[in-house]
């Protein structure tokens, strides 16, 4: 049962537009959310995914503001998060409203994504980060920051699961970006920490202990963050500020604060034509203030801001940081790596720059080199291989993010489940051993095995082994 604090109801009534009713808000707040997903186009086309899953009894309704987003209906006994398709990164379970900010940042197909440097300032658990990576076609550079150390681990796991390779993770209070990376980014998404009033349909107790004094404290942090974002943005660049809360103190007032601070450099971009019926949630300033009853979704707020002119740097440029532990791979090592990876049909040189740390080989995103020394990174790109006494050992994330399926061994649903649970796969007949091979399911790679002639010995990293795999259809 939803718990709506009366003080919250009294307060939010002042912010609700005249054409909406409090009765509808309360009624929709008590309704469960419609399950929604976003297809991961880094691994599969939306049309292909829909066709595959419709054959398993799934039903899809398109989300108007995300061409790869769908409200889904599957059998009640299906756990979306434990299906093979979810584990192999074919889709992300993402609330529909949460797909709005990336679309607002890039309403059109991104051109020349390889030239872009983006910042996602508060990115865990990774829904919007991985959405942006897909929109960028895994090109350019996407810096994903998260302040909470425990949430960085979740973010990293989701980035790897979705096959993202153009990402650099940082772990800072995001207020540092305006100082350390002044006017560096072409576009910035600030999905700010907030009071979460819009999440009540997911968390019935979200508003049980609502207190306006806490709202004011949160808004003070949000003002610091949006100013930091604005300072880190290049002139001519775009900033999207979003929250999953409903009060104007954390939303319109934060944006107006930035406008007052930099009146000659801040321009609000109207979002009334972002998608069909966007005007139903649009404010006079052109922001999207999404109430649950408008689109039958979570509550959300989205504002888009253009930086029309450079602004004065608040502090002097910090000293360059030293002791970067990576060096460029030598031509000899690069050739040896490429020869090894050619056995998996992977052309490393087309994906970024190869770097080395001791016996580790990494693939860094495009555009990262100008940022080296300006700020510390928690994780850069993907680790592609470990060096051995003789040769290399490919990493799981390189296989799932880079390899195609031309020479992969196709598994059926039961075999794919067994693989993800760490089991070896017995072959129907004994053949000549073939060594390291990639296995796939539904034309998407799952990982690596060692073909021993009579079985496929599982090479899935221990930390990725699942205890249980849910069926994708109620027929299995």
Tab-separated table of C-alpha atoms in Angstrom:
chain	number	residue	atom	x	y	z
A	1	UNK	CA	0.000	0.000	0.000
A	2	UNK	CA	1.422	3.369	-1.004
A	3	UNK	CA	2.260	5.733	1.863
A	4	UNK	CA	1.680	9.398	0.909
A	5	UNK	CA	2.718	11.826	3.628
A	6	UNK	CA	0.008	14.494	4.096
A	7	UNK	CA	2.659	17.219	4.300
A	8	UNK	CA	3.901	16.069	0.902
A	9	UNK	CA	0.395	16.178	-0.582
A	10	UNK	CA	-0.137	19.704	0.748
A	11	UNK	CA	3.197	20.851	-0.618
A	12	UNK	CA	3.051	19.192	-4.031
A	13	UNK	CA	-0.463	20.534	-4.630
A	14	UNK	CA	1.136	23.970	-5.056
A	15	UNK	CA	3.384	22.664	-7.860
A	16	UNK	CA	0.810	20.608	-9.750
A	17	UNK	CA	-0.466	22.241	-12.970
A	18	UNK	CA	-4.107	23.321	-12.980
A	19	UNK	CA	-5.080	20.836	-15.704
A	20	UNK	CA	-4.009	17.855	-13.545
A	21	UNK	CA	-5.858	16.562	-10.489
A	22	UNK	CA	-4.561	15.436	-7.126
A	23	UNK	CA	-7.036	12.529	-7.179
A	24	UNK	CA	-5.440	11.195	-10.380
A	25	UNK	CA	-1.962	11.654	-8.905
A	26	UNK	CA	-2.861	9.668	-5.782
A	27	UNK	CA	-4.585	6.968	-7.848
A	28	UNK	CA	-1.638	6.526	-10.225
A	29	UNK	CA	0.842	6.589	-7.342
A	30	UNK	CA	-0.889	3.493	-5.980
A	31	UNK	CA	-0.715	1.617	-9.307
A	32	UNK	CA	2.228	-0.710	-10.008
A	33	UNK	CA	4.539	0.402	-12.789
A	34	UNK	CA	4.280	-1.160	-16.212
A	35	UNK	CA	7.444	-3.263	-16.789
A	36	UNK	CA	9.656	-1.581	-19.362
A	37	UNK	CA	12.945	-2.426	-21.058
A	38	UNK	CA	15.398	-0.870	-23.477
A	39	UNK	CA	16.906	-3.070	-26.177
A	40	UNK	CA	20.702	-2.870	-26.259
A	41	UNK	CA	21.511	-2.042	-29.872
A	42	UNK	CA	25.224	-2.573	-29.212
A	43	UNK	CA	24.416	-6.282	-29.347
A	44	UNK	CA	21.146	-6.724	-31.235
A	45	UNK	CA	18.747	-4.711	-33.393
A	46	UNK	CA	15.441	-3.831	-31.749
A	47	UNK	CA	13.436	-5.405	-34.564
A	48	UNK	CA	15.398	-8.654	-34.215
A	49	UNK	CA	14.984	-8.728	-30.443
A	50	UNK	CA	11.249	-8.073	-30.641
A	51	UNK	CA	10.822	-10.840	-33.201
A	52	UNK	CA	12.794	-13.327	-31.104
A	53	UNK	CA	10.903	-12.570	-27.923
A	54	UNK	CA	7.452	-12.385	-29.514
A	55	UNK	CA	8.040	-16.003	-30.516
A	56	UNK	CA	8.484	-16.705	-26.785
A	57	UNK	CA	5.186	-15.059	-25.887
A	58	UNK	CA	6.373	-11.540	-25.019
A	59	UNK	CA	4.224	-8.566	-25.995
A	60	UNK	CA	5.673	-5.139	-26.781
A	61	UNK	CA	4.311	-1.593	-26.726
A	62	UNK	CA	6.615	1.128	-28.034
A	63	UNK	CA	7.662	3.918	-25.672
A	64	UNK	CA	7.139	7.185	-27.606
A	65	UNK	CA	10.380	8.878	-26.531
A	66	UNK	CA	12.810	5.994	-27.046
A	67	UNK	CA	12.927	4.083	-30.322
A	68	UNK	CA	14.505	1.092	-28.555
A	69	UNK	CA	12.303	1.262	-25.442
A	70	UNK	CA	9.235	-0.878	-24.853
A	71	UNK	CA	6.656	-1.628	-22.216
A	72	UNK	CA	6.661	-5.423	-22.075
A	73	UNK	CA	4.261	-8.105	-20.991
A	74	UNK	CA	5.498	-11.657	-20.448
A	75	UNK	CA	4.148	-14.636	-18.557
A	76	UNK	CA	3.833	-13.962	-14.819
A	77	UNK	CA	6.349	-16.682	-13.951
A	78	UNK	CA	9.124	-15.085	-16.055
A	79	UNK	CA	11.777	-13.147	-14.129
A	80	UNK	CA	13.123	-10.666	-16.669
A	81	UNK	CA	16.392	-10.093	-14.816
A	82	UNK	CA	17.318	-13.792	-14.750
A	83	UNK	CA	16.663	-14.600	-18.400
A	84	UNK	CA	19.508	-15.531	-20.730
A	85	UNK	CA	18.777	-12.467	-22.859
A	86	UNK	CA	19.172	-10.117	-19.901
A	87	UNK	CA	22.350	-11.774	-18.646
A	88	UNK	CA	23.965	-11.591	-22.077
A	89	UNK	CA	23.116	-7.897	-22.283
A	90	UNK	CA	20.434	-7.861	-24.962
A	91	UNK	CA	18.240	-5.544	-22.901
A	92	UNK	CA	18.276	-3.321	-19.831
A	93	UNK	CA	15.359	-3.224	-17.405
A	94	UNK	CA	14.787	0.527	-17.345
A	95	UNK	CA	11.810	2.598	-16.274
A	96	UNK	CA	10.285	4.370	-19.248
A	97	UNK	CA	10.701	7.911	-17.874
A	98	UNK	CA	14.369	7.212	-17.218
A	99	UNK	CA	14.887	6.923	-20.988
A	100	UNK	CA	13.902	10.582	-21.464
A	101	UNK	CA	17.139	12.414	-20.463
A	102	UNK	CA	19.461	10.759	-23.038
A	103	UNK	CA	16.859	11.339	-25.746
A	104	UNK	CA	16.569	14.991	-24.719
A	105	UNK	CA	20.362	15.321	-24.920
A	106	UNK	CA	20.428	13.775	-28.422
A	107	UNK	CA	16.964	13.929	-30.032
A	108	UNK	CA	18.436	13.096	-33.444
A	109	UNK	CA	20.765	10.298	-34.560
A	110	UNK	CA	24.275	11.236	-33.414
A	111	UNK	CA	26.555	12.206	-36.279
A	112	UNK	CA	30.343	11.781	-35.924
A	113	UNK	CA	30.053	10.172	-32.505
A	114	UNK	CA	33.766	9.349	-32.644
A	115	UNK	CA	34.523	13.053	-32.220
A	116	UNK	CA	32.410	13.513	-29.080
A	117	UNK	CA	33.441	13.624	-25.426
A	118	UNK	CA	30.504	13.200	-23.038
A	119	UNK	CA	30.047	13.222	-19.265
A	120	UNK	CA	27.413	11.365	-17.255
A	121	UNK	CA	27.897	12.999	-13.848
A	122	UNK	CA	25.897	10.650	-11.603
A	123	UNK	CA	25.664	7.453	-13.569
A	124	UNK	CA	25.054	4.360	-11.403
A	125	UNK	CA	23.512	1.889	-11.860
A	126	UNK	CA	24.127	2.568	-15.566
A	127	UNK	CA	20.781	2.716	-17.346
A	128	UNK	CA	21.388	6.133	-18.928
A	129	UNK	CA	25.141	5.527	-19.337
A	130	UNK	CA	24.568	2.400	-21.401
A	131	UNK	CA	21.755	4.136	-23.304
A	132	UNK	CA	24.139	6.950	-24.240
A	133	UNK	CA	26.845	4.440	-25.219
A	134	UNK	CA	24.391	2.743	-27.577
A	135	UNK	CA	23.351	6.104	-29.038
A	136	UNK	CA	27.072	6.853	-29.595
A	137	UNK	CA	27.539	3.446	-31.291
A	138	UNK	CA	30.344	2.721	-28.796
A	139	UNK	CA	32.419	5.525	-30.343
A	140	UNK	CA	34.034	8.632	-28.898
A	141	UNK	CA	34.442	8.959	-25.129
A	142	UNK	CA	31.826	8.659	-22.420
A	143	UNK	CA	33.039	9.549	-18.920
A	144	UNK	CA	30.720	7.943	-16.364
A	145	UNK	CA	31.083	9.235	-12.820
A	146	UNK	CA	29.649	7.811	-9.615
A	147	UNK	CA	30.212	9.138	-6.104
A	148	UNK	CA	29.233	5.991	-4.179
A	149	UNK	CA	31.989	3.357	-4.166
A	150	UNK	CA	29.541	0.448	-3.835
A	151	UNK	CA	27.506	1.741	-6.788
A	152	UNK	CA	30.646	2.048	-8.937
A	153	UNK	CA	30.880	-1.758	-8.855
A	154	UNK	CA	27.283	-2.088	-10.063
A	155	UNK	CA	27.905	0.509	-12.769
A	156	UNK	CA	30.995	-1.326	-13.977
A	157	UNK	CA	29.165	-4.663	-14.060
A	158	UNK	CA	26.368	-3.194	-16.185
A	159	UNK	CA	28.793	-1.462	-18.549
A	160	UNK	CA	30.542	-4.805	-19.156
A	161	UNK	CA	27.277	-6.749	-19.475
A	162	UNK	CA	26.010	-4.378	-22.135
A	163	UNK	CA	29.243	-4.547	-24.163
A	164	UNK	CA	30.207	-0.887	-23.685
A	165	UNK	CA	33.808	-0.122	-24.651
A	166	UNK	CA	33.882	3.681	-25.028
A	167	UNK	CA	33.458	4.350	-21.320
A	168	UNK	CA	35.854	5.687	-18.679
A	169	UNK	CA	34.683	5.372	-15.072
A	170	UNK	CA	35.455	7.944	-12.395
A	171	UNK	CA	34.662	8.000	-8.678
A	172	UNK	CA	34.328	11.585	-7.424
A	173	UNK	CA	32.020	14.062	-5.840
A	174	UNK	CA	30.835	15.533	-9.159
A	175	UNK	CA	31.422	19.065	-7.924
A	176	UNK	CA	35.069	18.647	-9.016
A	177	UNK	CA	34.391	18.498	-12.758
A	178	UNK	CA	33.922	22.229	-13.278
A	179	UNK	CA	37.362	22.830	-11.789
A	180	UNK	CA	39.363	19.884	-13.136
A	181	UNK	CA	37.788	19.512	-16.583
A	182	UNK	CA	36.746	23.085	-17.332
A	183	UNK	CA	34.958	23.444	-20.710
A	184	UNK	CA	35.984	19.940	-21.780
A	185	UNK	CA	32.755	18.159	-22.717
A	186	UNK	CA	30.574	18.426	-25.816
A	187	UNK	CA	27.514	17.280	-23.864
A	188	UNK	CA	26.727	16.481	-20.223
A	189	UNK	CA	23.960	14.540	-18.520
A	190	UNK	CA	23.341	15.370	-14.874
A	191	UNK	CA	20.724	12.990	-13.522
A	192	UNK	CA	21.016	14.550	-10.103
A	193	UNK	CA	20.633	12.847	-6.731
A	194	UNK	CA	17.209	13.855	-5.465
A	195	UNK	CA	14.411	13.151	-2.983
A	196	UNK	CA	12.893	10.536	-5.318
A	197	UNK	CA	9.264	11.671	-5.085
A	198	UNK	CA	8.580	10.288	-8.550
A	199	UNK	CA	9.576	6.734	-7.576
A	200	UNK	CA	6.636	6.065	-5.270
A	201	UNK	CA	5.099	3.565	-7.711
A	202	UNK	CA	8.275	1.480	-7.411
A	203	UNK	CA	8.840	2.133	-3.705
A	204	UNK	CA	5.565	2.575	-1.768
A	205	UNK	CA	7.463	3.911	1.260
A	206	UNK	CA	9.420	6.563	-0.694
A	207	UNK	CA	7.252	9.400	0.653
A	208	UNK	CA	6.314	7.975	4.048
A	209	UNK	CA	8.718	10.252	5.944
A	210	UNK	CA	8.816	13.179	3.506
A	211	UNK	CA	10.159	16.407	5.026
A	212	UNK	CA	10.629	19.707	3.175
A	213	UNK	CA	13.744	20.587	5.185
A	214	UNK	CA	15.500	17.656	3.514
A	215	UNK	CA	14.365	18.939	0.103
A	216	UNK	CA	16.111	22.262	0.711
A	217	UNK	CA	19.375	20.530	1.659
A	218	UNK	CA	19.247	18.342	-1.454
A	219	UNK	CA	18.536	21.364	-3.673
A	220	UNK	CA	21.659	23.112	-2.343
A	221	UNK	CA	23.756	20.137	-3.529
A	222	UNK	CA	21.954	20.103	-6.882
A	223	UNK	CA	22.821	23.771	-7.449
A	224	UNK	CA	26.488	22.998	-6.836
A	225	UNK	CA	26.311	20.074	-9.255
A	226	UNK	CA	24.560	21.917	-12.080
A	227	UNK	CA	27.065	24.769	-11.829
A	228	UNK	CA	29.953	22.293	-11.922
A	229	UNK	CA	28.392	20.669	-15.000
A	230	UNK	CA	27.952	24.030	-16.706
A	231	UNK	CA	31.581	24.970	-16.082
A	232	UNK	CA	32.746	21.612	-17.496
A	233	UNK	CA	30.649	22.092	-20.655
A	234	UNK	CA	32.145	23.533	-23.835
A	235	UNK	CA	30.552	26.711	-25.234
A	236	UNK	CA	27.881	25.600	-27.686
A	237	UNK	CA	27.441	22.308	-25.836
A	238	UNK	CA	24.274	20.896	-24.309
A	239	UNK	CA	23.506	20.020	-20.697
A	240	UNK	CA	20.522	17.945	-19.614
A	241	UNK	CA	19.503	18.229	-15.974
A	242	UNK	CA	17.070	15.597	-14.727
A	243	UNK	CA	15.642	14.184	-11.514
A	244	UNK	CA	13.123	11.522	-10.540
A	245	UNK	CA	11.375	13.932	-8.180
A	246	UNK	CA	8.411	16.282	-8.570
A	247	UNK	CA	8.799	19.439	-6.474
A	248	UNK	CA	9.873	22.670	-8.154
A	249	UNK	CA	12.546	23.347	-5.517
A	250	UNK	CA	14.704	20.527	-6.904
A	251	UNK	CA	13.711	21.094	-10.506
A	252	UNK	CA	12.698	24.459	-11.999
A	253	UNK	CA	14.349	26.414	-9.178
A	254	UNK	CA	17.710	24.687	-9.701
A	255	UNK	CA	17.643	25.529	-13.418
A	256	UNK	CA	16.622	29.119	-12.714
A	257	UNK	CA	19.498	29.394	-10.241
A	258	UNK	CA	21.923	28.551	-13.059
A	259	UNK	CA	20.235	31.103	-15.326
A	260	UNK	CA	20.635	33.785	-12.668
A	261	UNK	CA	24.309	32.878	-12.143
A	262	UNK	CA	25.137	33.022	-15.869
A	263	UNK	CA	22.365	35.083	-17.507
A	264	UNK	CA	24.330	35.701	-20.700
A	265	UNK	CA	25.397	32.074	-21.244
A	266	UNK	CA	22.359	29.963	-20.284
A	267	UNK	CA	19.638	29.215	-22.807
A	268	UNK	CA	16.763	26.865	-22.038
A	269	UNK	CA	15.898	24.570	-24.953
A	270	UNK	CA	12.132	23.902	-25.227
A	271	UNK	CA	11.243	20.197	-25.153
A	272	UNK	CA	7.575	20.502	-26.134
A	273	UNK	CA	8.249	18.789	-29.494
A	274	UNK	CA	10.710	16.145	-28.258
A	275	UNK	CA	8.147	13.392	-28.962
A	276	UNK	CA	4.445	13.037	-29.684
A	277	UNK	CA	2.410	14.559	-26.816
A	278	UNK	CA	5.506	15.956	-25.072
A	279	UNK	CA	3.600	19.230	-24.736
A	280	UNK	CA	1.311	17.537	-22.194
A	281	UNK	CA	4.181	17.543	-19.697
A	282	UNK	CA	5.852	20.801	-20.752
A	283	UNK	CA	6.265	23.800	-18.426
A	284	UNK	CA	6.220	27.457	-19.550
A	285	UNK	CA	10.051	27.400	-19.553
A	286	UNK	CA	10.078	24.409	-21.929
A	287	UNK	CA	11.053	21.814	-19.318
A	288	UNK	CA	9.400	18.384	-19.096
A	289	UNK	CA	7.701	17.916	-15.732
A	290	UNK	CA	6.359	14.381	-16.001
A	291	UNK	CA	3.636	13.556	-13.482
A	292	UNK	CA	2.771	9.825	-13.136
A	293	UNK	CA	-0.736	10.217	-14.551
A	294	UNK	CA	0.368	11.883	-17.820
A	295	UNK	CA	2.083	8.879	-19.444
A	296	UNK	CA	1.348	6.187	-16.821
A	297	UNK	CA	4.997	6.226	-15.729
A	298	UNK	CA	7.273	7.294	-12.900
A	299	UNK	CA	7.430	10.984	-12.117
A	300	UNK	CA	10.381	12.729	-13.758
A	301	UNK	CA	11.821	16.133	-14.606
A	302	UNK	CA	14.009	16.963	-17.622
A	303	UNK	CA	15.544	20.294	-18.628
A	304	UNK	CA	17.864	20.991	-21.550
A	305	UNK	CA	20.310	23.871	-21.459
A	306	UNK	CA	22.632	25.240	-24.152
A	307	UNK	CA	25.827	27.050	-23.133
A	308	UNK	CA	25.834	30.011	-25.482
A	309	UNK	CA	29.145	31.551	-24.366
A	310	UNK	CA	32.268	30.767	-22.382
A	311	UNK	CA	32.150	31.659	-18.685
A	312	UNK	CA	34.931	32.597	-16.321
A	313	UNK	CA	36.754	29.761	-14.626
A	314	UNK	CA	36.057	29.752	-10.895
A	315	UNK	CA	39.531	28.541	-9.855
A	316	UNK	CA	42.991	28.323	-11.464
A	317	UNK	CA	43.740	25.202	-13.494
A	318	UNK	CA	44.869	22.406	-11.144
A	319	UNK	CA	48.341	20.920	-11.471
A	320	UNK	CA	48.700	17.969	-13.808
A	321	UNK	CA	48.525	14.566	-12.131
A	322	UNK	CA	51.470	12.237	-12.543
A	323	UNK	CA	52.136	8.513	-12.218
A	324	UNK	CA	49.724	7.355	-14.917
A	325	UNK	CA	50.351	3.573	-14.857
A	326	UNK	CA	49.699	2.854	-18.550
A	327	UNK	CA	51.982	3.133	-21.573
A	328	UNK	CA	51.272	2.738	-25.261
A	329	UNK	CA	51.751	-0.786	-26.587
A	330	UNK	CA	54.847	-1.132	-28.753
A	331	UNK	CA	54.476	-1.900	-32.452
A	332	UNK	CA	55.896	-5.387	-31.883
A	333	UNK	CA	53.434	-6.171	-29.078
A	334	UNK	CA	50.597	-4.628	-31.039
A	335	UNK	CA	51.302	-6.905	-33.979
A	336	UNK	CA	51.537	-9.942	-31.695
A	337	UNK	CA	48.230	-9.048	-30.024
A	338	UNK	CA	46.538	-8.512	-33.362
A	339	UNK	CA	47.784	-11.858	-34.627
A	340	UNK	CA	46.394	-13.562	-31.524
A	341	UNK	CA	43.034	-11.766	-31.765
A	342	UNK	CA	42.688	-12.559	-35.451
A	343	UNK	CA	41.869	-16.127	-34.392
A	344	UNK	CA	38.671	-14.626	-32.892
A	345	UNK	CA	38.046	-12.408	-35.937
A	346	UNK	CA	38.695	-9.267	-33.870
A	347	UNK	CA	40.456	-6.271	-35.438
A	348	UNK	CA	41.742	-4.448	-32.366
A	349	UNK	CA	43.138	-1.425	-34.190
A	350	UNK	CA	39.683	-0.243	-35.262
A	351	UNK	CA	38.371	0.057	-31.705
A	352	UNK	CA	40.591	2.638	-29.996
A	353	UNK	CA	44.131	2.791	-28.625
A	354	UNK	CA	45.967	-0.167	-27.100
A	355	UNK	CA	47.664	0.463	-23.771
A	356	UNK	CA	49.695	-1.707	-21.416
A	357	UNK	CA	50.083	-1.950	-17.644
A	358	UNK	CA	52.555	-4.661	-16.611
A	359	UNK	CA	51.181	-7.825	-18.240
A	360	UNK	CA	47.716	-6.371	-18.826
A	361	UNK	CA	46.530	-5.108	-22.203
A	362	UNK	CA	43.734	-2.591	-22.406
A	363	UNK	CA	41.711	-0.951	-25.158
A	364	UNK	CA	41.140	2.705	-24.331
A	365	UNK	CA	38.283	4.770	-25.805
A	366	UNK	CA	38.855	7.332	-28.507
A	367	UNK	CA	39.526	10.879	-27.250
A	368	UNK	CA	40.837	9.782	-23.846
A	369	UNK	CA	44.447	10.942	-24.269
A	370	UNK	CA	43.761	14.703	-23.831
A	371	UNK	CA	42.219	13.961	-20.419
A	372	UNK	CA	45.114	11.882	-19.077
A	373	UNK	CA	46.755	13.722	-16.188
A	374	UNK	CA	43.806	16.048	-15.630
A	375	UNK	CA	41.785	13.640	-13.498
A	376	UNK	CA	42.091	10.115	-12.082
A	377	UNK	CA	40.133	7.310	-13.676
A	378	UNK	CA	38.747	4.306	-11.860
A	379	UNK	CA	38.577	2.199	-15.011
A	380	UNK	CA	39.336	2.942	-18.658
A	381	UNK	CA	37.797	1.100	-21.590
A	382	UNK	CA	38.063	-2.667	-21.429
A	383	UNK	CA	40.814	-5.074	-20.533
A	384	UNK	CA	41.324	-7.229	-23.630
A	385	UNK	CA	44.058	-9.683	-22.619
A	386	UNK	CA	46.578	-10.813	-20.041
A	387	UNK	CA	50.147	-11.495	-21.072
A	388	UNK	CA	51.472	-15.022	-20.470
A	389	UNK	CA	55.036	-16.359	-20.619
A	390	UNK	CA	54.202	-17.403	-24.140
A	391	UNK	CA	51.388	-15.495	-25.806
A	392	UNK	CA	48.191	-14.015	-24.377
A	393	UNK	CA	44.942	-14.953	-22.684
A	394	UNK	CA	41.863	-13.155	-24.013
A	395	UNK	CA	39.449	-11.579	-21.532
A	396	UNK	CA	35.750	-12.396	-21.428
A	397	UNK	CA	34.740	-8.736	-21.902
A	398	UNK	CA	36.763	-8.528	-25.120
A	399	UNK	CA	34.904	-11.509	-26.550
A	400	UNK	CA	31.435	-10.216	-25.662
A	401	UNK	CA	32.097	-6.600	-26.707
A	402	UNK	CA	34.249	-7.017	-29.822
A	403	UNK	CA	33.918	-10.437	-31.454
A	404	UNK	CA	31.439	-11.220	-34.204
A	405	UNK	CA	29.654	-14.570	-34.377
A	406	UNK	CA	30.910	-15.855	-37.734
A	407	UNK	CA	32.940	-18.727	-36.274
A	408	UNK	CA	31.116	-19.076	-32.958
A	409	UNK	CA	29.548	-22.344	-31.829
A	410	UNK	CA	25.774	-21.879	-31.596
A	411	UNK	CA	24.120	-23.175	-28.419
A	412	UNK	CA	20.480	-23.969	-27.852
A	413	UNK	CA	18.557	-22.498	-24.912
A	414	UNK	CA	19.346	-25.307	-22.490
A	415	UNK	CA	23.028	-25.304	-23.419
A	416	UNK	CA	23.170	-21.510	-23.032
A	417	UNK	CA	21.632	-21.820	-19.573
A	418	UNK	CA	24.177	-24.485	-18.646
A	419	UNK	CA	27.018	-22.295	-19.876
A	420	UNK	CA	25.881	-19.296	-17.816
A	421	UNK	CA	25.662	-21.541	-14.760
A	422	UNK	CA	29.307	-22.484	-15.241
A	423	UNK	CA	28.756	-26.003	-16.552
A	424	UNK	CA	30.675	-27.788	-19.291
A	425	UNK	CA	28.712	-28.745	-22.389
A	426	UNK	CA	28.925	-32.318	-23.644
A	427	UNK	CA	29.096	-32.815	-27.419
A	428	UNK	CA	26.850	-35.279	-29.232
A	429	UNK	CA	29.828	-36.924	-30.934
A	430	UNK	CA	33.570	-36.840	-30.431
A	431	UNK	CA	35.576	-34.762	-32.894
A	432	UNK	CA	39.067	-33.337	-33.175
A	433	UNK	CA	39.835	-30.822	-30.358
A	434	UNK	CA	39.711	-27.227	-31.632
A	435	UNK	CA	41.092	-25.249	-28.691
A	436	UNK	CA	39.619	-21.890	-27.693
A	437	UNK	CA	36.237	-21.192	-29.293
A	438	UNK	CA	33.473	-18.649	-28.815
A	439	UNK	CA	29.942	-19.824	-28.019
A	440	UNK	CA	26.847	-17.831	-28.865
A	441	UNK	CA	23.095	-17.927	-28.341
A	442	UNK	CA	20.638	-16.324	-30.768
A	443	UNK	CA	23.606	-14.919	-32.746
A	444	UNK	CA	25.027	-13.022	-29.751
A	445	UNK	CA	28.250	-14.147	-28.088
A	446	UNK	CA	28.104	-15.601	-24.589
A	447	UNK	CA	31.789	-16.189	-23.910
A	448	UNK	CA	34.689	-18.571	-24.369
A	449	UNK	CA	35.092	-22.346	-24.095
A	450	UNK	CA	37.866	-24.803	-24.757
A	451	UNK	CA	36.841	-27.377	-27.336
A	452	UNK	CA	38.236	-30.705	-26.060
A	453	UNK	CA	36.722	-32.943	-28.715
A	454	UNK	CA	34.072	-34.578	-26.540
A	455	UNK	CA	32.963	-31.484	-24.611
A	456	UNK	CA	33.190	-27.704	-24.391
A	457	UNK	CA	35.059	-26.803	-21.213
A	458	UNK	CA	33.537	-23.681	-19.679
A	459	UNK	CA	35.766	-20.583	-19.386
A	460	UNK	CA	33.173	-18.186	-17.966
A	461	UNK	CA	34.748	-16.024	-15.216
A	462	UNK	CA	33.734	-17.290	-11.783
A	463	UNK	CA	32.192	-13.969	-10.737
A	464	UNK	CA	29.753	-14.147	-13.684
A	465	UNK	CA	28.494	-17.671	-12.982
A	466	UNK	CA	24.768	-17.693	-12.144
A	467	UNK	CA	23.053	-19.984	-9.652
A	468	UNK	CA	19.835	-19.994	-11.611
A	469	UNK	CA	18.664	-19.030	-15.088
A	470	UNK	CA	15.006	-18.151	-15.655
A	471	UNK	CA	13.147	-19.327	-18.719
A	472	UNK	CA	12.406	-16.674	-21.338
A	473	UNK	CA	9.029	-18.266	-22.034
A	474	UNK	CA	6.596	-20.187	-19.893
A	475	UNK	CA	6.893	-23.123	-22.303
A	476	UNK	CA	10.457	-24.094	-21.297
